[in-house]
């Protein structure tokens, strides 16, 4: 595990209790906590197996979290006999993202699945406003271009959106009329420094600033934590939750 930038060794139970508490917390349903524990453990094992240390948040756990982790300790998610790559996120935009549309590469079990409890009210149609100067500096630094300050409305145009509702490409027009393409992830991560919750967004210029409206929270790949909680409240077991978000895998 990598904690605050430093690689540390710790036993699985201690690590998972702290990670699950930080990722969800004791207010979540027990089955959702179990699903998170198994997904986090699998993610850690996957990273370790490729010679890397997983960097995950940690917090002192509640007894409820400790009990949930203890109930599934040692269980992991497998695909084809190997530990699966099991990313997760806070909330999707209603459907999860295939890994190929976010990071490239392809995992057959990281595909688009419906997440009916997403986005939650806290992550639905969230508005974030950014000054012209912030967007300008972000785009110019990323692309090495100059933008026309007299016409910011021409700077950004969403040109492709995935079936999950996430922005795949954005056209950027520079001061000379040249056209450049960036991804929705680049807008969120590089241009706005994670200032918006997800790359499922719309963007407009209101005459004074850029207005982004987002749905979901995070990259949208794998298990939705909000969705896991909703399905747990519906009566699903942690195995059912994991099988839904990582189809074709086995929990053992």
mmCIF file of C-alpha atoms in Angstrom:
data_model
loop_
_atom_site.group_PDB
_atom_site.id
_atom_site.type_symbol
_atom_site.label_atom_id
_atom_site.label_comp_id
_atom_site.label_asym_id
_atom_site.label_seq_id
_atom_site.Cartn_x
_atom_site.Cartn_y
_atom_site.Cartn_z
ATOM 1 C CA UNK A 1 0.000 0.000 0.000
ATOM 2 C CA UNK A 2 1.065 3.572 -0.618
ATOM 3 C CA UNK A 3 0.019 5.874 2.242
ATOM 4 C CA UNK A 4 0.657 9.600 1.895
ATOM 5 C CA UNK A 5 3.160 8.847 -0.826
ATOM 6 C CA UNK A 6 5.086 6.269 1.198
ATOM 7 C CA UNK A 7 4.927 2.522 0.507
ATOM 8 C CA UNK A 8 3.974 0.599 3.649
ATOM 9 C CA UNK A 9 3.266 -3.035 4.404
ATOM 10 C CA UNK A 10 0.272 -3.847 6.566
ATOM 11 C CA UNK A 11 -2.025 -6.774 7.132
ATOM 12 C CA UNK A 12 -5.039 -7.073 4.857
ATOM 13 C CA UNK A 13 -7.637 -6.660 7.589
ATOM 14 C CA UNK A 14 -6.174 -3.413 8.932
ATOM 15 C CA UNK A 15 -5.682 -1.975 5.468
ATOM 16 C CA UNK A 16 -9.166 -2.883 4.243
ATOM 17 C CA UNK A 17 -10.924 -1.578 7.344
ATOM 18 C CA UNK A 18 -9.260 1.790 6.869
ATOM 19 C CA UNK A 19 -9.807 1.888 3.117
ATOM 20 C CA UNK A 20 -13.482 0.885 3.282
ATOM 21 C CA UNK A 21 -14.123 3.479 5.971
ATOM 22 C CA UNK A 22 -12.538 6.174 3.812
ATOM 23 C CA UNK A 23 -14.331 5.064 0.650
ATOM 24 C CA UNK A 24 -17.791 4.545 2.138
ATOM 25 C CA UNK A 25 -18.005 4.761 5.911
ATOM 26 C CA UNK A 26 -20.239 3.170 8.496
ATOM 27 C CA UNK A 27 -23.371 4.934 7.275
ATOM 28 C CA UNK A 28 -23.496 2.589 4.259
ATOM 29 C CA UNK A 29 -25.438 -0.664 4.192
ATOM 30 C CA UNK A 30 -23.442 -3.696 5.357
ATOM 31 C CA UNK A 31 -23.723 -5.443 1.978
ATOM 32 C CA UNK A 32 -22.379 -2.337 0.231
ATOM 33 C CA UNK A 33 -19.476 -2.251 2.701
ATOM 34 C CA UNK A 34 -18.748 -5.904 1.970
ATOM 35 C CA UNK A 35 -18.797 -5.234 -1.773
ATOM 36 C CA UNK A 36 -16.400 -2.335 -1.273
ATOM 37 C CA UNK A 37 -14.082 -4.489 0.833
ATOM 38 C CA UNK A 38 -13.871 -7.205 -1.818
ATOM 39 C CA UNK A 39 -13.426 -4.684 -4.650
ATOM 40 C CA UNK A 40 -10.701 -2.813 -2.754
ATOM 41 C CA UNK A 41 -8.898 -6.026 -1.815
ATOM 42 C CA UNK A 42 -8.983 -7.174 -5.432
ATOM 43 C CA UNK A 43 -7.676 -3.805 -6.598
ATOM 44 C CA UNK A 44 -4.798 -3.972 -4.095
ATOM 45 C CA UNK A 45 -3.924 -7.548 -5.121
ATOM 46 C CA UNK A 46 -4.062 -6.649 -8.801
ATOM 47 C CA UNK A 47 -1.666 -3.763 -8.289
ATOM 48 C CA UNK A 48 0.652 -5.861 -6.113
ATOM 49 C CA UNK A 49 0.694 -8.658 -8.700
ATOM 50 C CA UNK A 50 2.015 -6.239 -11.306
ATOM 51 C CA UNK A 51 4.665 -4.917 -8.947
ATOM 52 C CA UNK A 52 2.910 -1.736 -7.879
ATOM 53 C CA UNK A 53 1.572 -0.403 -4.579
ATOM 54 C CA UNK A 54 -2.069 0.668 -4.550
ATOM 55 C CA UNK A 55 -2.575 4.247 -3.405
ATOM 56 C CA UNK A 56 -5.894 4.473 -1.567
ATOM 57 C CA UNK A 57 -7.366 6.758 1.111
ATOM 58 C CA UNK A 58 -7.567 5.585 4.710
ATOM 59 C CA UNK A 59 -9.548 6.514 7.811
ATOM 60 C CA UNK A 60 -10.020 5.013 11.250
ATOM 61 C CA UNK A 61 -12.869 2.497 10.912
ATOM 62 C CA UNK A 62 -16.137 2.145 12.781
ATOM 63 C CA UNK A 63 -17.128 -1.199 14.290
ATOM 64 C CA UNK A 64 -19.719 -1.661 11.555
ATOM 65 C CA UNK A 65 -17.020 -1.367 8.915
ATOM 66 C CA UNK A 66 -14.727 -3.738 10.820
ATOM 67 C CA UNK A 67 -17.491 -6.348 11.016
ATOM 68 C CA UNK A 68 -18.265 -6.055 7.299
ATOM 69 C CA UNK A 69 -14.615 -6.446 6.345
ATOM 70 C CA UNK A 70 -14.176 -9.420 8.681
ATOM 71 C CA UNK A 71 -17.118 -11.163 7.022
ATOM 72 C CA UNK A 72 -15.478 -11.161 3.588
ATOM 73 C CA UNK A 73 -11.782 -11.062 4.475
ATOM 74 C CA UNK A 74 -9.697 -12.974 1.923
ATOM 75 C CA UNK A 75 -12.350 -12.914 -0.805
ATOM 76 C CA UNK A 76 -11.404 -11.413 -4.150
ATOM 77 C CA UNK A 77 -12.829 -10.983 -7.643
ATOM 78 C CA UNK A 78 -11.418 -13.261 -10.338
ATOM 79 C CA UNK A 79 -11.624 -13.413 -14.097
ATOM 80 C CA UNK A 80 -10.146 -16.320 -16.037
ATOM 81 C CA UNK A 81 -8.331 -17.582 -12.977
ATOM 82 C CA UNK A 82 -6.587 -14.297 -12.225
ATOM 83 C CA UNK A 83 -7.435 -11.465 -9.856
ATOM 84 C CA UNK A 84 -9.456 -8.881 -11.753
ATOM 85 C CA UNK A 85 -8.748 -5.168 -12.155
ATOM 86 C CA UNK A 86 -11.547 -3.648 -10.078
ATOM 87 C CA UNK A 87 -11.747 0.151 -10.219
ATOM 88 C CA UNK A 88 -14.721 1.868 -8.597
ATOM 89 C CA UNK A 89 -16.129 5.368 -8.307
ATOM 90 C CA UNK A 90 -18.557 7.425 -6.252
ATOM 91 C CA UNK A 91 -21.456 7.669 -8.708
ATOM 92 C CA UNK A 92 -22.018 7.033 -12.391
ATOM 93 C CA UNK A 93 -24.150 9.169 -14.676
ATOM 94 C CA UNK A 94 -26.730 6.374 -14.853
ATOM 95 C CA UNK A 95 -24.637 3.884 -16.789
ATOM 96 C CA UNK A 96 -21.049 2.897 -16.054
ATOM 97 C CA UNK A 97 -18.239 3.425 -18.548
ATOM 98 C CA UNK A 98 -16.406 0.726 -20.485
ATOM 99 C CA UNK A 99 -12.736 0.920 -19.513
ATOM 100 C CA UNK A 100 -11.831 1.258 -23.199
ATOM 101 C CA UNK A 101 -13.603 4.635 -23.380
ATOM 102 C CA UNK A 102 -11.792 6.026 -20.358
ATOM 103 C CA UNK A 103 -8.269 4.605 -20.230
ATOM 104 C CA UNK A 104 -7.986 2.651 -23.457
ATOM 105 C CA UNK A 105 -7.281 -1.057 -23.354
ATOM 106 C CA UNK A 106 -10.120 -3.454 -22.790
ATOM 107 C CA UNK A 107 -11.379 -5.600 -19.942
ATOM 108 C CA UNK A 108 -14.442 -7.600 -20.905
ATOM 109 C CA UNK A 109 -15.837 -7.288 -17.369
ATOM 110 C CA UNK A 110 -15.442 -3.488 -17.291
ATOM 111 C CA UNK A 111 -18.218 -2.669 -19.680
ATOM 112 C CA UNK A 112 -21.298 -0.453 -19.763
ATOM 113 C CA UNK A 113 -23.918 -1.531 -17.223
ATOM 114 C CA UNK A 114 -26.969 0.296 -15.949
ATOM 115 C CA UNK A 115 -26.801 1.725 -12.443
ATOM 116 C CA UNK A 116 -30.387 2.667 -11.660
ATOM 117 C CA UNK A 117 -29.644 4.470 -8.407
ATOM 118 C CA UNK A 118 -27.192 6.875 -10.087
ATOM 119 C CA UNK A 119 -26.691 9.697 -10.119
ATOM 120 C CA UNK A 120 -27.894 10.473 -6.639
ATOM 121 C CA UNK A 121 -29.482 13.833 -5.915
ATOM 122 C CA UNK A 122 -26.123 15.048 -4.580
ATOM 123 C CA UNK A 123 -24.430 14.261 -7.893
ATOM 124 C CA UNK A 124 -27.172 15.115 -10.380
ATOM 125 C CA UNK A 125 -27.033 18.277 -12.513
ATOM 126 C CA UNK A 126 -24.274 19.826 -10.411
ATOM 127 C CA UNK A 127 -23.247 23.273 -11.670
ATOM 128 C CA UNK A 128 -19.696 24.593 -11.537
ATOM 129 C CA UNK A 129 -18.699 28.010 -12.881
ATOM 130 C CA UNK A 130 -15.205 28.891 -14.118
ATOM 131 C CA UNK A 131 -13.725 32.213 -15.105
ATOM 132 C CA UNK A 132 -12.567 32.847 -18.645
ATOM 133 C CA UNK A 133 -8.976 33.198 -17.436
ATOM 134 C CA UNK A 134 -8.962 29.794 -15.724
ATOM 135 C CA UNK A 135 -10.321 27.948 -18.741
ATOM 136 C CA UNK A 136 -8.025 29.919 -21.050
ATOM 137 C CA UNK A 137 -4.876 29.095 -19.111
ATOM 138 C CA UNK A 138 -5.855 25.444 -18.796
ATOM 139 C CA UNK A 139 -6.507 25.009 -22.508
ATOM 140 C CA UNK A 140 -3.491 27.012 -23.630
ATOM 141 C CA UNK A 141 -1.151 25.118 -21.306
ATOM 142 C CA UNK A 142 -2.528 21.748 -22.392
ATOM 143 C CA UNK A 143 -2.509 22.400 -26.129
ATOM 144 C CA UNK A 144 0.205 25.033 -26.553
ATOM 145 C CA UNK A 145 -2.179 27.393 -28.349
ATOM 146 C CA UNK A 146 -3.494 30.947 -28.061
ATOM 147 C CA UNK A 147 -7.216 31.615 -27.644
ATOM 148 C CA UNK A 148 -9.223 34.640 -28.761
ATOM 149 C CA UNK A 149 -10.377 36.493 -25.637
ATOM 150 C CA UNK A 150 -12.941 38.405 -27.686
ATOM 151 C CA UNK A 151 -14.966 35.286 -28.444
ATOM 152 C CA UNK A 152 -14.838 32.688 -25.624
ATOM 153 C CA UNK A 153 -18.106 31.138 -26.843
ATOM 154 C CA UNK A 154 -16.126 29.547 -29.695
ATOM 155 C CA UNK A 155 -13.496 27.952 -27.493
ATOM 156 C CA UNK A 156 -15.300 24.756 -26.470
ATOM 157 C CA UNK A 157 -17.761 22.572 -28.362
ATOM 158 C CA UNK A 158 -18.712 19.058 -27.231
ATOM 159 C CA UNK A 159 -18.563 16.903 -30.346
ATOM 160 C CA UNK A 160 -19.074 13.336 -29.077
ATOM 161 C CA UNK A 161 -20.836 11.828 -26.074
ATOM 162 C CA UNK A 162 -20.787 8.131 -25.157
ATOM 163 C CA UNK A 163 -23.851 5.969 -24.686
ATOM 164 C CA UNK A 164 -23.197 6.273 -20.940
ATOM 165 C CA UNK A 165 -23.493 10.064 -21.131
ATOM 166 C CA UNK A 166 -19.788 10.915 -20.810
ATOM 167 C CA UNK A 167 -18.023 13.383 -23.090
ATOM 168 C CA UNK A 168 -15.656 11.618 -25.481
ATOM 169 C CA UNK A 169 -14.360 14.608 -27.439
ATOM 170 C CA UNK A 170 -14.402 18.390 -27.365
ATOM 171 C CA UNK A 171 -13.399 20.697 -30.213
ATOM 172 C CA UNK A 172 -11.237 23.644 -29.192
ATOM 173 C CA UNK A 173 -10.958 26.584 -31.608
ATOM 174 C CA UNK A 174 -7.880 28.766 -31.287
ATOM 175 C CA UNK A 175 -7.398 32.447 -32.118
ATOM 176 C CA UNK A 176 -6.443 31.736 -35.734
ATOM 177 C CA UNK A 177 -9.467 29.491 -36.288
ATOM 178 C CA UNK A 178 -7.506 26.296 -35.948
ATOM 179 C CA UNK A 179 -9.284 23.260 -34.553
ATOM 180 C CA UNK A 180 -7.959 20.982 -31.810
ATOM 181 C CA UNK A 181 -9.517 17.960 -30.076
ATOM 182 C CA UNK A 182 -9.366 17.062 -26.405
ATOM 183 C CA UNK A 183 -11.206 14.404 -24.433
ATOM 184 C CA UNK A 184 -13.772 15.034 -21.738
ATOM 185 C CA UNK A 185 -11.346 13.542 -19.229
ATOM 186 C CA UNK A 186 -8.675 16.024 -20.270
ATOM 187 C CA UNK A 187 -11.088 18.890 -19.717
ATOM 188 C CA UNK A 188 -11.920 17.620 -16.238
ATOM 189 C CA UNK A 189 -8.442 16.555 -15.187
ATOM 190 C CA UNK A 190 -5.941 18.741 -17.047
ATOM 191 C CA UNK A 191 -7.861 21.896 -17.906
ATOM 192 C CA UNK A 192 -9.990 22.235 -14.760
ATOM 193 C CA UNK A 193 -7.753 20.286 -12.339
ATOM 194 C CA UNK A 194 -10.674 18.073 -11.249
ATOM 195 C CA UNK A 195 -12.824 21.134 -10.647
ATOM 196 C CA UNK A 196 -15.862 19.276 -12.011
ATOM 197 C CA UNK A 197 -17.127 15.986 -10.617
ATOM 198 C CA UNK A 198 -17.090 13.920 -13.776
ATOM 199 C CA UNK A 199 -16.623 14.095 -17.521
ATOM 200 C CA UNK A 200 -20.357 13.588 -18.040
ATOM 201 C CA UNK A 201 -20.947 17.278 -18.619
ATOM 202 C CA UNK A 202 -22.399 20.044 -20.716
ATOM 203 C CA UNK A 203 -20.618 23.373 -21.061
ATOM 204 C CA UNK A 204 -21.819 26.826 -22.058
ATOM 205 C CA UNK A 205 -20.571 30.420 -22.056
ATOM 206 C CA UNK A 206 -22.971 32.809 -20.294
ATOM 207 C CA UNK A 207 -21.247 35.983 -21.382
ATOM 208 C CA UNK A 208 -19.109 36.200 -18.278
ATOM 209 C CA UNK A 209 -17.975 32.683 -17.392
ATOM 210 C CA UNK A 210 -18.077 29.041 -18.430
ATOM 211 C CA UNK A 211 -20.853 26.982 -16.879
ATOM 212 C CA UNK A 212 -20.365 23.225 -16.552
ATOM 213 C CA UNK A 213 -23.234 20.955 -15.498
ATOM 214 C CA UNK A 214 -22.189 17.441 -14.502
ATOM 215 C CA UNK A 215 -23.785 14.133 -13.608
ATOM 216 C CA UNK A 216 -22.108 11.475 -11.506
ATOM 217 C CA UNK A 217 -18.845 11.668 -9.585
ATOM 218 C CA UNK A 218 -15.608 10.069 -10.748
ATOM 219 C CA UNK A 219 -14.435 8.177 -13.839
ATOM 220 C CA UNK A 220 -17.515 5.955 -14.021
ATOM 221 C CA UNK A 221 -15.686 2.631 -14.511
ATOM 222 C CA UNK A 222 -16.534 -0.453 -12.460
ATOM 223 C CA UNK A 223 -18.593 -0.367 -9.280
ATOM 224 C CA UNK A 224 -20.561 2.717 -8.358
ATOM 225 C CA UNK A 225 -20.503 3.220 -4.604
ATOM 226 C CA UNK A 226 -23.813 5.064 -4.716
ATOM 227 C CA UNK A 227 -25.238 2.288 -6.862
ATOM 228 C CA UNK A 228 -23.920 -0.389 -4.512
ATOM 229 C CA UNK A 229 -25.681 1.296 -1.624
ATOM 230 C CA UNK A 230 -28.917 1.524 -3.583
ATOM 231 C CA UNK A 231 -28.842 -2.114 -4.607
ATOM 232 C CA UNK A 232 -27.985 -3.157 -1.040
ATOM 233 C CA UNK A 233 -31.032 -1.234 0.149
ATOM 234 C CA UNK A 234 -33.008 -3.154 -2.485
ATOM 235 C CA UNK A 235 -31.943 -6.413 -0.833
ATOM 236 C CA UNK A 236 -29.021 -7.405 -3.028
ATOM 237 C CA UNK A 237 -26.100 -9.312 -1.504
ATOM 238 C CA UNK A 238 -22.543 -8.112 -1.951
ATOM 239 C CA UNK A 239 -21.978 -10.943 -4.460
ATOM 240 C CA UNK A 240 -24.928 -9.753 -6.552
ATOM 241 C CA UNK A 241 -23.633 -6.183 -6.453
ATOM 242 C CA UNK A 242 -20.154 -7.234 -7.576
ATOM 243 C CA UNK A 243 -21.476 -9.560 -10.277
ATOM 244 C CA UNK A 244 -23.553 -6.675 -11.623
ATOM 245 C CA UNK A 245 -20.722 -4.168 -11.839
ATOM 246 C CA UNK A 246 -18.035 -6.664 -12.906
ATOM 247 C CA UNK A 247 -20.044 -9.040 -15.134
ATOM 248 C CA UNK A 248 -18.437 -12.361 -15.951
ATOM 249 C CA UNK A 249 -16.244 -12.391 -12.866
ATOM 250 C CA UNK A 250 -16.316 -14.732 -9.880
ATOM 251 C CA UNK A 251 -16.100 -13.842 -6.186
ATOM 252 C CA UNK A 252 -14.235 -16.374 -4.110
#
